[in-house]
Tab-separated table of C-alpha atoms in Angstrom:
chain	number	residue	atom	x	y	z
A	925	UNK	CA	129.398	49.099	-153.521
A	926	UNK	CA	131.688	52.000	-152.589
A	927	UNK	CA	133.693	49.621	-150.371
A	928	UNK	CA	134.974	47.686	-153.413
A	929	UNK	CA	135.051	50.596	-155.888
A	930	UNK	CA	138.559	51.746	-156.753
A	931	UNK	CA	137.850	55.062	-158.483
A	932	UNK	CA	135.596	53.857	-161.289
A	933	UNK	CA	135.112	56.595	-163.887
A	934	UNK	CA	133.355	57.584	-167.073
A	935	UNK	CA	134.529	59.831	-169.907
A	936	UNK	CA	131.416	62.043	-169.709
A	937	UNK	CA	129.549	61.316	-166.506
A	938	UNK	CA	130.752	62.098	-162.991
A	939	UNK	CA	127.626	60.695	-161.325
A	940	UNK	CA	127.957	56.936	-161.745
A	941	UNK	CA	125.579	54.348	-160.366
A	942	UNK	CA	127.474	51.619	-158.454
A	943	UNK	CA	125.944	48.253	-157.586
A	944	UNK	CA	127.263	44.937	-156.295
A	945	UNK	CA	125.750	41.495	-156.504
A	946	UNK	CA	126.433	40.515	-152.887
A	947	UNK	CA	126.620	42.894	-149.946
A	948	UNK	CA	125.853	40.676	-146.958
A	949	UNK	CA	128.172	38.206	-145.242
A	950	UNK	CA	127.945	36.105	-142.103
A	951	UNK	CA	129.937	33.664	-139.990
A	952	UNK	CA	129.777	30.984	-142.705
A	953	UNK	CA	131.915	33.261	-144.899
A	954	UNK	CA	134.764	33.766	-142.398
A	955	UNK	CA	138.128	32.998	-143.976
A	956	UNK	CA	136.639	32.086	-147.372
A	957	UNK	CA	137.422	34.590	-150.158
A	958	UNK	CA	134.134	35.898	-151.573
A	959	UNK	CA	133.928	37.157	-155.164
A	960	UNK	CA	131.794	40.265	-155.589
A	961	UNK	CA	130.806	41.715	-158.960
A	962	UNK	CA	130.767	45.515	-159.155
A	963	UNK	CA	128.584	47.008	-161.895
A	964	UNK	CA	129.165	50.655	-162.845
A	965	UNK	CA	126.463	52.393	-164.926
A	966	UNK	CA	126.462	55.932	-166.359
A	967	UNK	CA	123.485	58.206	-167.087
A	968	UNK	CA	123.241	56.888	-170.666
A	969	UNK	CA	122.816	53.290	-169.507
A	970	UNK	CA	126.314	52.225	-170.449
A	971	UNK	CA	127.859	49.850	-167.951
A	972	UNK	CA	130.933	47.857	-167.118
A	973	UNK	CA	131.763	45.230	-164.524
A	974	UNK	CA	134.737	44.124	-162.513
A	975	UNK	CA	135.265	41.674	-159.690
A	976	UNK	CA	136.657	42.187	-156.219
A	977	UNK	CA	137.587	39.643	-153.605
A	978	UNK	CA	136.138	40.216	-150.156
A	979	UNK	CA	137.805	38.447	-147.249
A	980	UNK	CA	135.538	38.150	-144.234
A	981	UNK	CA	137.164	38.225	-140.795
A	982	UNK	CA	135.640	37.494	-137.406
A	983	UNK	CA	136.447	40.464	-135.175
A	984	UNK	CA	133.554	39.855	-132.795
A	985	UNK	CA	134.474	38.966	-129.235
A	986	UNK	CA	133.152	35.744	-127.762
A	987	UNK	CA	130.774	36.045	-124.819
A	988	UNK	CA	132.365	35.127	-121.480
A	989	UNK	CA	129.800	33.890	-118.944
A	990	UNK	CA	130.971	33.141	-115.396
A	991	UNK	CA	129.369	31.261	-112.541
A	992	UNK	CA	130.348	31.520	-108.868
A	993	UNK	CA	131.272	28.308	-107.068
A	994	UNK	CA	132.296	27.029	-103.640
A	995	UNK	CA	135.190	24.594	-103.223
A	996	UNK	CA	136.407	22.621	-100.236
A	997	UNK	CA	140.051	22.316	-99.275
A	998	UNK	CA	141.118	18.678	-99.094
A	999	UNK	CA	142.857	16.847	-96.262
A	1000	UNK	CA	146.155	18.346	-97.420
A	1001	UNK	CA	144.732	21.885	-97.346
A	1002	UNK	CA	144.608	22.267	-101.122
A	1003	UNK	CA	141.955	22.642	-103.817
A	1004	UNK	CA	142.184	22.801	-107.597
A	1005	UNK	CA	139.599	23.857	-110.163
A	1006	UNK	CA	139.509	23.805	-113.963
A	1007	UNK	CA	138.162	26.564	-116.174
A	1008	UNK	CA	134.976	24.590	-116.890
A	1009	UNK	CA	134.099	24.778	-113.181
A	1010	UNK	CA	133.537	28.551	-113.399
A	1011	UNK	CA	132.269	28.659	-116.999
A	1012	UNK	CA	128.593	29.550	-117.032
A	1013	UNK	CA	127.960	28.895	-120.732
A	1014	UNK	CA	130.469	31.020	-122.636
A	1015	UNK	CA	129.900	31.131	-126.379
A	1016	UNK	CA	130.978	32.657	-129.664
A	1017	UNK	CA	128.591	34.596	-131.944
A	1018	UNK	CA	129.905	32.619	-134.918
A	1019	UNK	CA	129.250	29.350	-133.121
A	1020	UNK	CA	132.827	28.143	-133.305
A	1021	UNK	CA	134.749	26.397	-130.597
A	1022	UNK	CA	136.045	28.534	-127.770
A	1023	UNK	CA	139.060	27.893	-125.571
A	1024	UNK	CA	138.570	28.732	-121.919
A	1025	UNK	CA	141.246	29.331	-119.306
A	1026	UNK	CA	141.029	30.470	-115.702
A	1027	UNK	CA	143.415	32.051	-113.239
A	1028	UNK	CA	144.059	31.281	-110.444
A	1029	UNK	CA	143.088	27.615	-110.340
A	1030	UNK	CA	144.859	26.415	-107.187
A	1031	UNK	CA	144.031	27.353	-103.613
A	1032	UNK	CA	145.438	26.542	-100.188
A	1033	UNK	CA	144.935	27.242	-96.503
A	1034	UNK	CA	145.752	30.939	-96.948
A	1035	UNK	CA	142.532	31.203	-99.000
A	1036	UNK	CA	140.322	29.386	-96.442
A	1037	UNK	CA	137.223	31.367	-95.547
A	1038	UNK	CA	137.779	33.855	-98.376
A	1039	UNK	CA	136.134	34.712	-101.672
A	1040	UNK	CA	138.758	34.602	-104.430
A	1041	UNK	CA	138.238	36.370	-107.765
A	1042	UNK	CA	139.014	34.027	-110.647
A	1043	UNK	CA	139.354	35.484	-114.149
A	1044	UNK	CA	137.864	33.349	-116.928
A	1045	UNK	CA	139.262	34.092	-120.389
A	1046	UNK	CA	137.359	32.923	-123.460
A	1047	UNK	CA	139.160	32.890	-126.837
A	1048	UNK	CA	137.541	32.026	-130.181
A	1049	UNK	CA	139.054	30.426	-133.302
A	1050	UNK	CA	139.914	33.868	-134.695
A	1051	UNK	CA	141.910	34.890	-131.618
A	1052	UNK	CA	139.274	37.258	-130.233
A	1053	UNK	CA	138.869	37.058	-126.475
A	1054	UNK	CA	136.833	38.355	-123.577
A	1055	UNK	CA	136.910	37.861	-119.825
A	1056	UNK	CA	134.644	37.724	-116.824
A	1057	UNK	CA	135.261	37.252	-113.108
A	1058	UNK	CA	133.855	34.392	-111.039
A	1059	UNK	CA	133.886	34.392	-107.252
A	1060	UNK	CA	135.247	31.163	-105.793
A	1061	UNK	CA	134.434	30.716	-102.111
A	1062	UNK	CA	137.046	28.597	-100.355
A	1063	UNK	CA	135.862	26.500	-97.427
A	1064	UNK	CA	137.875	24.366	-95.025
A	1065	UNK	CA	135.561	21.752	-93.525
A	1066	UNK	CA	138.037	18.974	-92.752
A	1067	UNK	CA	137.936	17.837	-89.132
A	1068	UNK	CA	141.267	17.742	-87.336
A	1069	UNK	CA	142.785	14.345	-86.615
A	1070	UNK	CA	143.155	13.632	-82.868
A	1071	UNK	CA	145.954	11.217	-81.948
A	1072	UNK	CA	146.409	10.155	-78.335
A	1073	UNK	CA	149.083	8.267	-76.514
A	1074	UNK	CA	148.757	6.488	-73.208
A	1075	UNK	CA	150.921	7.725	-70.353
A	1076	UNK	CA	151.658	6.787	-66.779
A	1077	UNK	CA	151.828	9.484	-64.114
A	1078	UNK	CA	153.157	9.342	-60.588
A	1079	UNK	CA	151.214	10.852	-57.708
A	1080	UNK	CA	153.271	13.307	-55.722
A	1081	UNK	CA	153.824	13.188	-51.956
A	1082	UNK	CA	150.441	14.847	-51.423
A	1083	UNK	CA	148.733	12.182	-53.580
A	1084	UNK	CA	148.087	14.420	-56.614
A	1085	UNK	CA	149.162	14.502	-60.245
A	1086	UNK	CA	148.520	17.059	-62.999
A	1087	UNK	CA	148.911	16.664	-66.744
A	1088	UNK	CA	148.570	18.985	-69.757
A	1089	UNK	CA	147.154	18.180	-73.178
A	1090	UNK	CA	150.555	17.872	-74.825
A	1091	UNK	CA	151.369	14.986	-72.428
A	1092	UNK	CA	148.842	12.700	-74.162
A	1093	UNK	CA	149.022	14.224	-77.677
A	1094	UNK	CA	150.640	11.871	-80.181
A	1095	UNK	CA	150.810	14.193	-83.193
A	1096	UNK	CA	147.252	15.458	-83.617
A	1097	UNK	CA	146.974	17.498	-86.795
A	1098	UNK	CA	144.796	19.646	-89.005
A	1099	UNK	CA	145.075	20.368	-92.717
A	1100	UNK	CA	145.178	24.138	-92.246
A	1101	UNK	CA	145.192	25.619	-88.776
A	1102	UNK	CA	147.078	25.379	-85.502
A	1103	UNK	CA	145.253	23.174	-83.068
A	1104	UNK	CA	143.887	24.019	-79.679
A	1105	UNK	CA	144.244	20.990	-77.411
A	1106	UNK	CA	142.182	20.374	-74.298
A	1107	UNK	CA	141.606	17.480	-71.915
A	1108	UNK	CA	138.476	16.302	-70.175
A	1109	UNK	CA	140.459	15.675	-67.013
A	1110	UNK	CA	143.812	17.138	-65.995
A	1111	UNK	CA	144.119	16.387	-62.274
A	1112	UNK	CA	144.295	13.035	-60.493
A	1113	UNK	CA	144.491	11.989	-56.859
A	1114	UNK	CA	144.359	8.968	-54.672
């Protein structure tokens, strides 16, 4: 009652009894003006009433729940996630909708083999927010692409020829790393 009392007084009594008709509010009351009746009673049983408007606000933070995930880089060496991928069931105490965002959400070859911390931010309808951190493990499991070209070699005067891997490579590639090329046979003779 003291929360809505604005210096109620009595001509003879300094010890007034204050009472209100409604002192409990919940999420259903958020943003809806609530009328509360204040009753002031003196020692002689005389009383008076007035009304106050109580506006209920939601200042409670939503609950951010993260989950760790593993993502694979694609053939171009990139991966993208959305906030829902790392959301582990975030919620709001008032049961309203929450907006979730994550950062970062794009990864490339520089992240391969690493655990990246992704911050999930959860914001409720009242603008309250909270965060958590999910660990995103970045894997690069794409096989390289081997491209060969046929060549013709000439035996030297001693009847031998030697080649290196780059002689038969026709643009082999990998989505992320420099390639190591090797041949099953590098020397030829008569």
